[in-house]
XYZ file of C-alpha atoms in Angstrom:
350
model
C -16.921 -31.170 1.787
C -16.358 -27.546 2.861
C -12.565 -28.551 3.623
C -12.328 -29.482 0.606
C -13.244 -25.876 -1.045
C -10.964 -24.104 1.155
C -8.332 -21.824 -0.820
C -5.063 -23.000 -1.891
C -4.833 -19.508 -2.710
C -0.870 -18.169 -2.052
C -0.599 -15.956 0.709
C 1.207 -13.536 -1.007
C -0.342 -11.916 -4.373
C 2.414 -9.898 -6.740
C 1.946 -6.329 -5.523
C 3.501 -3.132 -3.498
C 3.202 -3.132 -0.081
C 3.914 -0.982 2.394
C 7.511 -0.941 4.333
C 6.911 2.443 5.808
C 6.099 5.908 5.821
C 8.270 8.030 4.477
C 7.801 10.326 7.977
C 9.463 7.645 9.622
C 12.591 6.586 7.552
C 15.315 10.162 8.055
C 17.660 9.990 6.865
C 20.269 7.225 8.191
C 17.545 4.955 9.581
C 18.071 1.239 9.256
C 14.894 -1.397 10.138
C 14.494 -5.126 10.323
C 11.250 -5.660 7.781
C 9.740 -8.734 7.302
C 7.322 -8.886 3.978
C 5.349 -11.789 2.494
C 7.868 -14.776 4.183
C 11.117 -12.653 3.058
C 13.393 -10.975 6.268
C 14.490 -7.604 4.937
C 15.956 -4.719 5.967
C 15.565 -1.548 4.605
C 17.580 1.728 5.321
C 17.642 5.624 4.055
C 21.010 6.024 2.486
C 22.598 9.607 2.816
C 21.588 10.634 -0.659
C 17.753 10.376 1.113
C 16.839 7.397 -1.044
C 15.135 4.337 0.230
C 16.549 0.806 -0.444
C 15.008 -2.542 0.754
C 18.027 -5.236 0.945
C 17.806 -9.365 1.951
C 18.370 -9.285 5.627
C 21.109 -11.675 6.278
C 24.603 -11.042 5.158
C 25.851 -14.029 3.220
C 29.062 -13.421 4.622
C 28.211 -15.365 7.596
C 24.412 -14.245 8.406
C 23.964 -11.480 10.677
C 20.930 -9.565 10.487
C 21.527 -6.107 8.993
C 18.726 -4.897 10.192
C 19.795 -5.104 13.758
C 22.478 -2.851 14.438
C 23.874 -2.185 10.616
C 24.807 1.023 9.605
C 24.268 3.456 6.451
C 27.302 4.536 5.326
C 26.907 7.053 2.447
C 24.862 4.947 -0.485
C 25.847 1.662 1.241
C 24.898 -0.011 4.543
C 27.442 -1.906 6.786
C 26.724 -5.475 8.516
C 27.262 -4.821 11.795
C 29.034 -8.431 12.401
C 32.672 -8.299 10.613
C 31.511 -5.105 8.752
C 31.157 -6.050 5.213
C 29.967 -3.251 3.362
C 27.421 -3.443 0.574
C 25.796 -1.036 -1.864
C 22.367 0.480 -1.920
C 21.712 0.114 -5.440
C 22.861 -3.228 -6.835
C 23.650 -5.100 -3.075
C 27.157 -6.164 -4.354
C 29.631 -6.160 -1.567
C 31.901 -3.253 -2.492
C 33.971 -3.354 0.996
C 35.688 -6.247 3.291
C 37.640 -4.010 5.919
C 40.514 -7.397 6.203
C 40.920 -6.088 2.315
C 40.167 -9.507 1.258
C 39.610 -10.577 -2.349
C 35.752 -10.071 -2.375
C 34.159 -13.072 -2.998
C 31.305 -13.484 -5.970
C 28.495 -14.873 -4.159
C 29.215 -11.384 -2.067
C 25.548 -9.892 -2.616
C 22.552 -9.121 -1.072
C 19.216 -9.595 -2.651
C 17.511 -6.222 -4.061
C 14.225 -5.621 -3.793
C 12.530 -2.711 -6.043
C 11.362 0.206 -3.847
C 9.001 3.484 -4.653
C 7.910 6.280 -2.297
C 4.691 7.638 -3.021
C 1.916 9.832 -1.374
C 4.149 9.356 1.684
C 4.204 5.623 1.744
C 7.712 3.717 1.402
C 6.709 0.416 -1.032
C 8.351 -2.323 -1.457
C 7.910 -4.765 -4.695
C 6.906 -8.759 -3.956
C 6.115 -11.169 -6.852
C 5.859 -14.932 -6.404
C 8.386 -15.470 -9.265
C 10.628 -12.826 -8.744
C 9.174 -10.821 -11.562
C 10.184 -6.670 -12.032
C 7.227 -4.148 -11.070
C 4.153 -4.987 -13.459
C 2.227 -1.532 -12.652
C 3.321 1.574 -10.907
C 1.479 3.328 -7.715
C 0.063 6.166 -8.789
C -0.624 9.467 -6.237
C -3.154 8.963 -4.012
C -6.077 11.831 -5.205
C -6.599 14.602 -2.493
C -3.424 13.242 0.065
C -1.517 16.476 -0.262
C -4.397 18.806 0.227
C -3.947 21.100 2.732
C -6.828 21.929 5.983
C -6.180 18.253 7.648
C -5.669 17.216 10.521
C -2.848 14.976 11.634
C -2.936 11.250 11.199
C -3.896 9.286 13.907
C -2.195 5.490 13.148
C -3.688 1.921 14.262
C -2.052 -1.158 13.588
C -2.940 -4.785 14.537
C -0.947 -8.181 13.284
C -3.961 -10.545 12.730
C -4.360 -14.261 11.115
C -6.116 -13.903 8.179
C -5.607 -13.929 4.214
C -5.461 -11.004 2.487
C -7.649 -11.482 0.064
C -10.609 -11.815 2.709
C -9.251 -8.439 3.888
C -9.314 -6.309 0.398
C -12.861 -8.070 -0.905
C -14.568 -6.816 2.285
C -15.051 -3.240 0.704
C -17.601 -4.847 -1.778
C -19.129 -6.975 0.833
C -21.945 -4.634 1.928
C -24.437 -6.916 3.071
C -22.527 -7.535 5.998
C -22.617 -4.154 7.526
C -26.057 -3.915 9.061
C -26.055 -7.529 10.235
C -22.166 -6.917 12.194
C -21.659 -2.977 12.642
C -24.017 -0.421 14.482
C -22.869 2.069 11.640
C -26.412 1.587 10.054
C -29.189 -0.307 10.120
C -29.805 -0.712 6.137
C -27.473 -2.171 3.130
C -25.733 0.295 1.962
C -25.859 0.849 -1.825
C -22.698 0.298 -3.600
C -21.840 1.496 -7.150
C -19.155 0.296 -9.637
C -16.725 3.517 -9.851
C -12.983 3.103 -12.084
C -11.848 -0.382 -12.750
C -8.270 0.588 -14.415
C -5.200 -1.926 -14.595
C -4.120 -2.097 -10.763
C -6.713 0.367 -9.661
C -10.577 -0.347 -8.516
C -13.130 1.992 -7.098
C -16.375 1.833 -5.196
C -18.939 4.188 -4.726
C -20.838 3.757 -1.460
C -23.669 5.355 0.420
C -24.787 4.403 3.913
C -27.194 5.676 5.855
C -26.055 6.378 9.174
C -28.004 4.718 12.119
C -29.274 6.729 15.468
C -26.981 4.665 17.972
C -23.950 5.136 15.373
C -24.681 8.862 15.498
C -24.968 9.022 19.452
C -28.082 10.231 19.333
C -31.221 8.528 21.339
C -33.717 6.183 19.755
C -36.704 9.316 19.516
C -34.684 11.313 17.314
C -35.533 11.190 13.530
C -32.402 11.633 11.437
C -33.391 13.483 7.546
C -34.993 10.548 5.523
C -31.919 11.930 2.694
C -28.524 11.579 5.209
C -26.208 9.800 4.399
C -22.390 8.821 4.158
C -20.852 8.992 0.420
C -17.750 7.271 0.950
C -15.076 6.569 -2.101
C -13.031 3.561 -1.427
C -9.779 3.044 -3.900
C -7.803 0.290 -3.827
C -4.643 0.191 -6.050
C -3.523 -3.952 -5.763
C -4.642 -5.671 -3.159
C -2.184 -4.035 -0.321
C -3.049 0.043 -0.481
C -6.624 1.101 0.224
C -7.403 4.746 -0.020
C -10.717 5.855 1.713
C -12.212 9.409 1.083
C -15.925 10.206 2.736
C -18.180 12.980 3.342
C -19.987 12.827 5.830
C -23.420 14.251 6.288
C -24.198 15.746 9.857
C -27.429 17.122 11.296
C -28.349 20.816 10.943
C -27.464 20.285 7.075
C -23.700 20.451 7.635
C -21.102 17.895 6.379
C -17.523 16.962 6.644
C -15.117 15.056 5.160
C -12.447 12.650 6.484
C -9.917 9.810 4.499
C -8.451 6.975 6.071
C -4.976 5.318 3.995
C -5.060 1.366 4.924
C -2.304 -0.803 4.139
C -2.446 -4.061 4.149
C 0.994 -6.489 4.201
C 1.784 -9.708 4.385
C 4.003 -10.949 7.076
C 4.255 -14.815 6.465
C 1.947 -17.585 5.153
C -0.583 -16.830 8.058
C 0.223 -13.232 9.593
C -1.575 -9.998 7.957
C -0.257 -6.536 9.425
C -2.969 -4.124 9.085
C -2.427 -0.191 9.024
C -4.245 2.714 9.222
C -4.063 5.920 8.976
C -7.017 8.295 10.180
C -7.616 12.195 9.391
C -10.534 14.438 9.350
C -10.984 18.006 7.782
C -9.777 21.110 10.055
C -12.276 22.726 12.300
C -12.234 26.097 12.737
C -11.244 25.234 16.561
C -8.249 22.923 17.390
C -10.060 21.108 19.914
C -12.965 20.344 18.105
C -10.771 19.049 15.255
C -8.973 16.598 17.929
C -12.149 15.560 19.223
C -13.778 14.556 15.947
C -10.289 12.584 14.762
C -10.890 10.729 18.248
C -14.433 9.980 16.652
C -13.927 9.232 13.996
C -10.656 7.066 14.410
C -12.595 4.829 17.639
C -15.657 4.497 14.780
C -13.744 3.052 12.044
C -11.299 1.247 14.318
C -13.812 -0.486 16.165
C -15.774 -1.672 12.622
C -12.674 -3.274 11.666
C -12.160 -4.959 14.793
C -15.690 -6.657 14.983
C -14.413 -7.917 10.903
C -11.373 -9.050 12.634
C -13.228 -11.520 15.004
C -14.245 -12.652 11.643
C -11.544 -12.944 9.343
C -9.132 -14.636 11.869
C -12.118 -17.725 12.136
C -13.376 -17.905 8.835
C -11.700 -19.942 5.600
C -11.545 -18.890 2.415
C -14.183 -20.535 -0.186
C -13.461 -20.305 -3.685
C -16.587 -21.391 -4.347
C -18.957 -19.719 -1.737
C -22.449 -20.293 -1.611
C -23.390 -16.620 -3.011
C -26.602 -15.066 -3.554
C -27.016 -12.429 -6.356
C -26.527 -9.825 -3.698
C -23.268 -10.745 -3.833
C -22.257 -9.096 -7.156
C -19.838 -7.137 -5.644
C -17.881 -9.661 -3.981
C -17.644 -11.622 -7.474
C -16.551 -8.760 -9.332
C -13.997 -7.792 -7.179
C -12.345 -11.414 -7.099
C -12.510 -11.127 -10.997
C -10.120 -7.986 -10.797
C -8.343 -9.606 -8.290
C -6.816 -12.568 -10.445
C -4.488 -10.446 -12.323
C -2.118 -10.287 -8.727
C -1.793 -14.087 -8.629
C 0.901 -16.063 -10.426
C -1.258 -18.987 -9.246
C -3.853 -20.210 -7.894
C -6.412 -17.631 -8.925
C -9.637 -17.080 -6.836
C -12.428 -18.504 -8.569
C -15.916 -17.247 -9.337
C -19.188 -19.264 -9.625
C -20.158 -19.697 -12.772
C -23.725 -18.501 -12.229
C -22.446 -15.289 -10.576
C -20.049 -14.292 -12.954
C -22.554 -13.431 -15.878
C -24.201 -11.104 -12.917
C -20.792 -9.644 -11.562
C -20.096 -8.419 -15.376
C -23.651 -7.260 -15.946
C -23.411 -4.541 -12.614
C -20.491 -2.665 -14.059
């Protein structure tokens, strides 16, 4: 029976997902990509824009990515050294000065950079970008620290991944972060973009501190989580501390399909300046080991669990619903249902 409700979800919802940073592309830079089954390669042309290209040259099939070359606005196949252009992918070059053939042409994919990510575009039926990214709010404000990066490659589905922000209940049952449910609050629900609101209340052992200390009955976490499609999460807290003080730190995740059953899973970590350097470093270290190790005790999870279209759910699971209701708009097919007897609920705790 449970078999039998397991997703036939696709692996890879229409969206923008992340190819790279933009700190890591100069200039020149040519790298093998592989994005929701597809093997790409994508390359800085000298003009400083970003292109994402088909891998294989359909000359004969050599992998640009490995050991092509940018060559103004074009990139070269490293193999016999047709040349192709940035833009369109037409082959504009054969160095024999051959009669270039039609089917000469490399697959383009559409490509953005924003808030210092490099996006690529992936739709199921090869549709043009439905919805832009915008800015990420507060990523170019200055008094940061630097990032601190994680990455894993993990079995999972997406879509398990992205609906875990709503999925609150689990946190005092899996995570030492706190020992209550955290309350979570509806924010912007906007085309591409959703927003929660969450407040948790920090536990003794997540603080460090030992079991007879009394943390203030009113401390807590207020933590913004924005996702924009269901590959770029953007995670803004402040975080209350004892002694009345508070700081703030953000954490960018992106997360990409690799193929039908591989998820890669990045983050980026950064806390507010203190007015020391080493006290900054130390808190990023914190921080970074905090939220890295909550996502790994998920990831012991989401690599054994399926995915139910039609869970079991208790009204405490409002959140979950709601989420999967915004969610349908990224699938060509095979849309993620919702209970009928949660749905009335999901739209009632907007």
């Amino acid at each position: 029976m449970l078999a039998q409700q397991r997703s036939s979800l696709t692996p890879f919802p229409n969206g923008w997902y992340l190819a790279s940073y933009s700190h890591l592309l100069p200039v020149g830079a040519v790298v093998p990509l592989k994005v929701c089954g597809h093997e790409l390669v994508l390359f800085r042309a000298e003009d400083g824009k970003a292109h994402v290209k088909e891998a294989h040259c359909p000359h004969l099939g050599a992998h640009l990515g490995h050991g092509g070359k940018v060559e103004g606005g074009c990139i070269r196949c490293p193999f016999h050294g047709w040349k192709f252009d940035g833009e369109s992918g037409a082959c504009v070059q054969i160095p024999s000065g051959d009669r270039i053939p039609k089917a000469a042409k490399l697959r383009a994919f559409h490509v953005r950079e924003v808030s210092g990510m490099v996006l690529v575009w992936y739709h199921e039926r090869g549709a043009a970008p439905e919805y832009e990214v915008p800015p990420l709010p507060g990523i170019d404000e200055a008094g940061w620290s630097p990032w601190k990066r994680t990455t894993w490659t993990l079995d999972a589905t997406i879509q398990d991944i992205s609906e875990n922000d709503a999925d609150v209940c689990h946190s005092p049952a899996m995570h030492t972060i706190t020992d209550d449910i955290p309350d979570l609050a509806l924010g912007l629900v906007e085309g591409p973009v959703f927003t929660w609101n969450i407040k948790i209340k920090p536990s003794i052992a997540w603080m460090g501190l030992p079991s007879f200390v009394k943390l203030p009955e009113d401390m807590r976490t207020h933590v913004e989580v924005r996702r924009t499609g269901l590959g770029i999460g953007w995670i803004r807290a402040t975080v209350d501390l004892p002694f009345g003080r508070s700081t703030r730190v953000q954490t960018l995740a992106n997360t990409t399909p690799i193929d039908e059953r591989t998820i890669r899973l990045d983050m980026l970590h950064r806390v507010r300046a203190a007015p020391l350097r080493p006290l900054t470093g130390l808190f990023l270290r914190g921080y970074a080991l905090t939220f890295d190790t909550t996502v790994e005790e998920d990831i012991r999870v989401w690599e054994n669990k399926v995915y139910l279209t039609r869970p079991a759910v208790s009204k405490s699971d409002w959140g979950i619903m709601r989420f999967r209701q915004w969610a349908k708009q990224f699938y060509s097919s095979s849309l993620p249902l919702v209970p009928d007897e949660l749905a009335t609920a999901a739209a009632g705790s907007d």
